[in-house]
Amino acid sequence: MSQLQNKNFWEEAWLKHIENYLKTIPRTGFFIKTLLRNKISSTLEIACGSSRDSIYLANEGYKSTASDFDDKTIAYLQHRFGHLENLNYQIADAFNLPFDDNSFDLVYHNGFFIYFHNNQDVFDLLKEQERVTRKYILILVHNRLNSKLVSEFKKLSNEDKLYDIRFFDPIELEELIFNLSLKIKKVIILKFGSFGRFGVDSYLSKIFKLPFINSFIETILLNLIFKLYQTQMWEDTERIACLIELDK
Ligand SMILES: C[S@@+](CC[C@H](N)C(=O)[O-])C[C@H]1O[C@@H](n2cnc3c(N)ncnc32)[C@H](O)[C@@H]1O
């Protein structure tokens, strides 16, 4: 088992990284709101880490549950953000989620499957994710077609094991999903992540805090950013977003 699947590794890693993660923009939350808007009302984040996206979605009015198997980090987050309306924290191992079947409209994770090199683990995790999902599954993983990113991570992993991850090819990911007998209505593969040379992501948090940004302008901006992501070449794209609509 890789140490990135080990709870103790994450307890220590989050002591070092959590504040920085919490300062960055909740871009998965933005993506979800743009993509699914009022098609969902409840969400579960698996392997939530900092839970920045669940915090954002709760503030946007979605009933959000943030879960992770690292109980110390969950306790810290509960203490800090547990008062927010619409936000629940839950200690949960993604292989055995403590929720009933069909509990949430959307169940998602960002940067989680990348720690599982063995396809059987990915299958088991997906089956469990499907069990607790009513409508949509969203998976975000790092893109192997971006060779610059692959080599950057390889270099960084010599210093910090956090970067020692599995990259996926968009077609490989789609095939993996169709190999499982999930109750699928539709699968959509999208591009996600930093908008290369324009560095749009790094300006977002500043833009959204400007006084003239009301919800109308915010919606236009979010749609624009979503469209910009899709215009990137796969070779420049940071992550693959895979949305599965279930037929339940
Ligand atoms: C890179 S982090 C996710 C970051 C998160 N998306 C964010 O925005 O902060 C990966 C997370 O996976 C969690 N994790 C690893 N194995 C797990 C498992 N079996 N069940 C639940 N969580 C797990 C770790 O505790 C860690 O918080």
XYZ file of C-alpha atoms and ligand atoms in Angstrom:
275
model
C 0.000 0.000 0.000
C 1.338 3.459 -0.951
C 1.863 5.820 1.988
C -0.628 8.201 0.315
C -3.339 5.708 1.265
C -2.245 5.888 4.887
C -4.208 8.034 7.390
C -1.105 8.956 9.400
C 0.566 10.367 6.305
C -2.414 12.699 5.725
C -2.691 13.780 9.368
C 0.878 15.060 9.132
C 0.526 16.441 5.600
C -2.538 18.516 6.528
C -0.746 20.059 9.522
C 1.657 21.484 6.914
C -0.684 22.279 4.006
C -4.217 22.973 5.212
C -3.996 26.757 5.642
C -2.620 27.205 2.118
C -5.357 25.008 0.655
C -8.022 26.983 2.508
C -6.656 30.217 1.038
C -6.954 29.017 -2.559
C -10.129 29.336 -4.593
C -12.752 26.587 -4.431
C -12.541 25.934 -8.158
C -14.231 22.521 -7.958
C -17.133 24.232 -6.192
C -17.291 26.829 -8.991
C -17.190 24.035 -11.562
C -20.005 22.106 -9.870
C -22.217 25.169 -9.549
C -21.682 26.047 -13.227
C -22.205 22.488 -14.419
C -25.170 21.383 -12.316
C -26.700 24.535 -10.811
C -30.267 23.615 -9.720
C -30.131 19.986 -10.887
C -28.792 19.102 -7.424
C -29.518 20.163 -3.874
C -27.352 17.827 -1.765
C -23.672 16.949 -2.194
C -21.138 14.617 -0.608
C -17.430 15.274 -0.971
C -15.289 12.162 -0.535
C -11.676 12.650 0.632
C -12.438 16.327 1.248
C -9.002 17.249 2.669
C -9.322 20.993 3.312
C -13.060 20.850 2.415
C -12.746 24.231 0.624
C -15.241 23.179 -2.077
C -17.821 21.857 0.393
C -17.550 25.132 2.332
C -18.186 27.080 -0.880
C -21.142 24.891 -1.921
C -22.685 25.147 1.576
C -22.420 28.937 1.378
C -24.117 28.765 -2.018
C -27.093 26.970 -0.452
C -26.351 23.321 -1.282
C -26.746 20.862 1.586
C -23.108 19.772 1.778
C -21.398 16.902 3.555
C -17.598 16.870 3.642
C -15.980 13.523 4.483
C -12.467 12.166 4.878
C -10.870 9.227 6.715
C -8.428 11.543 8.512
C -10.316 12.045 11.788
C -7.907 14.678 13.195
C -8.349 16.955 10.177
C -12.115 16.451 10.228
C -12.154 17.414 13.945
C -10.147 20.568 13.170
C -12.475 21.534 10.290
C -15.574 20.792 12.355
C -14.273 23.123 15.073
C -13.529 25.867 12.526
C -16.429 25.631 10.048
C -18.961 23.324 11.719
C -21.170 26.314 12.602
C -21.945 27.012 8.908
C -25.505 26.382 7.861
C -25.798 23.547 5.302
C -22.369 22.071 6.136
C -21.806 18.705 7.841
C -18.543 16.915 8.512
C -18.223 13.137 8.642
C -15.271 10.815 9.227
C -15.545 8.283 6.408
C -13.382 5.707 4.679
C -14.242 5.911 0.975
C -14.201 2.093 0.686
C -16.976 1.809 3.245
C -19.054 4.978 3.433
C -21.295 5.382 6.492
C -24.309 6.524 4.440
C -27.468 4.842 3.178
C -27.943 4.002 -0.499
C -28.925 6.971 -2.719
C -28.318 9.579 -0.013
C -26.936 12.450 -2.133
C -27.730 14.082 -5.494
C -24.035 14.497 -6.269
C -21.017 12.629 -4.869
C -17.638 13.974 -5.921
C -13.922 14.033 -5.213
C -11.011 16.017 -6.537
C -7.494 14.573 -6.516
C -8.390 11.254 -4.891
C -8.249 8.377 -7.419
C -4.702 9.558 -8.207
C -3.488 7.742 -5.076
C -4.671 4.330 -6.301
C -2.402 2.640 -8.818
C -4.378 -0.575 -8.681
C -7.521 -0.607 -10.871
C -9.317 -2.960 -8.489
C -9.146 -0.253 -5.788
C -10.583 2.302 -8.222
C -13.423 -0.135 -9.082
C -14.229 -0.756 -5.409
C -14.219 2.981 -4.658
C -16.466 3.764 -7.626
C -18.981 1.073 -6.714
C -19.211 2.457 -3.197
C -19.524 6.011 -4.546
C -22.341 4.881 -6.852
C -24.179 3.176 -3.971
C -24.655 6.415 -2.015
C -25.377 8.573 -5.111
C -28.866 9.403 -6.405
C -28.026 11.314 -9.610
C -24.455 12.367 -10.404
C -20.891 11.221 -9.771
C -18.040 13.654 -10.440
C -14.411 12.509 -10.554
C -11.445 14.860 -10.989
C -8.006 13.429 -11.671
C -4.684 14.631 -13.055
C -4.223 14.456 -16.811
C -1.453 12.246 -18.198
C -1.585 13.947 -21.632
C -0.006 17.041 -20.020
C 3.599 15.828 -20.097
C 4.960 19.070 -18.600
C 2.798 18.540 -15.520
C 3.794 14.869 -15.299
C 7.491 15.738 -15.240
C 6.990 18.634 -12.777
C 5.238 16.260 -10.368
C 7.972 13.670 -10.818
C 10.592 16.226 -9.786
C 8.526 17.512 -6.842
C 7.900 13.980 -5.599
C 11.613 13.626 -4.759
C 11.071 16.240 -2.023
C 7.454 15.606 -1.043
C 5.635 12.261 -1.447
C 2.371 14.210 -1.848
C 3.289 14.573 -5.533
C 3.864 10.863 -6.091
C 0.573 10.292 -7.921
C -1.060 8.353 -10.746
C -1.954 10.303 -13.880
C -4.895 9.237 -16.049
C -5.553 9.435 -19.767
C -9.108 10.703 -20.573
C -9.877 7.612 -22.681
C -8.423 5.245 -20.078
C -10.677 6.846 -17.454
C -13.783 6.479 -19.615
C -12.912 2.824 -20.346
C -12.383 2.145 -16.653
C -15.868 3.465 -15.936
C -17.550 1.467 -18.685
C -15.787 -1.707 -17.464
C -17.887 -1.539 -14.339
C -21.544 -2.391 -14.433
C -22.699 0.970 -13.085
C -26.224 2.183 -13.804
C -25.128 4.832 -16.287
C -27.313 7.201 -18.309
C -24.487 9.390 -19.634
C -20.743 10.005 -19.197
C -19.225 13.389 -20.033
C -15.478 14.020 -20.062
C -14.494 17.662 -19.526
C -11.336 19.694 -19.059
C -10.628 21.257 -15.697
C -7.937 23.202 -13.885
C -5.541 26.123 -14.206
C -6.033 28.022 -17.399
C -2.432 27.776 -18.631
C -0.771 30.923 -19.800
C -3.563 33.342 -18.825
C -3.385 32.128 -15.212
C -7.096 32.883 -14.801
C -7.338 30.797 -11.626
C -4.886 32.908 -9.676
C -6.989 36.053 -10.233
C -10.355 34.499 -9.464
C -10.393 34.972 -5.706
C -9.552 38.662 -6.169
C -12.133 39.157 -8.923
C -14.950 37.573 -6.929
C -14.275 39.885 -3.975
C -14.691 43.079 -6.057
C -17.632 45.203 -4.827
C -19.524 45.277 -8.150
C -19.665 41.463 -8.440
C -23.289 40.513 -7.873
C -24.744 37.066 -8.487
C -25.650 37.929 -12.107
C -22.077 38.970 -12.987
C -20.717 36.024 -11.011
C -22.794 33.600 -13.096
C -21.527 35.152 -16.344
C -17.922 34.958 -15.109
C -18.260 31.350 -13.959
C -19.715 30.341 -17.336
C -16.926 32.137 -19.133
C -14.216 30.430 -17.078
C -15.903 27.068 -17.606
C -15.885 27.678 -21.389
C -12.252 28.837 -21.327
C -11.239 25.571 -19.650
C -12.885 23.648 -22.495
C -10.956 25.540 -25.193
C -7.597 24.307 -23.880
C -5.696 21.581 -25.714
C -5.606 18.311 -23.748
C -1.799 18.659 -23.727
C -2.139 21.899 -21.706
C -4.981 20.767 -19.476
C -4.311 20.124 -15.809
C -7.125 17.744 -14.852
C -9.808 15.524 -16.320
C -13.336 15.970 -15.016
C -15.611 13.018 -15.525
C -19.318 13.519 -14.869
C -21.440 10.371 -14.708
C -25.192 10.762 -14.805
C -26.779 7.719 -13.218
C -29.895 5.955 -14.356
C -31.487 5.082 -11.027
C -5.186 15.595 -2.119
S -6.230 15.331 -0.795
C -7.734 15.984 -1.396
C -7.726 17.468 -1.432
C -9.093 18.085 -1.457
N -9.770 17.808 -2.697
C -8.994 19.578 -1.196
O -9.454 20.367 -2.048
O -8.489 19.967 -0.154
C -6.569 13.638 -0.678
C -7.399 13.260 0.547
O -7.733 11.883 0.439
C -7.950 11.408 1.756
N -7.999 9.934 1.708
C -7.029 9.061 1.317
N -7.483 7.794 1.385
C -8.775 7.864 1.812
C -9.793 6.907 2.051
N -9.587 5.584 1.896
N -11.018 7.334 2.459
C -11.262 8.649 2.634
N -10.338 9.617 2.432
C -9.114 9.223 2.014
C -6.779 11.985 2.520
O -6.994 12.001 3.918
C -6.693 13.403 1.897
O -7.360 14.335 2.703
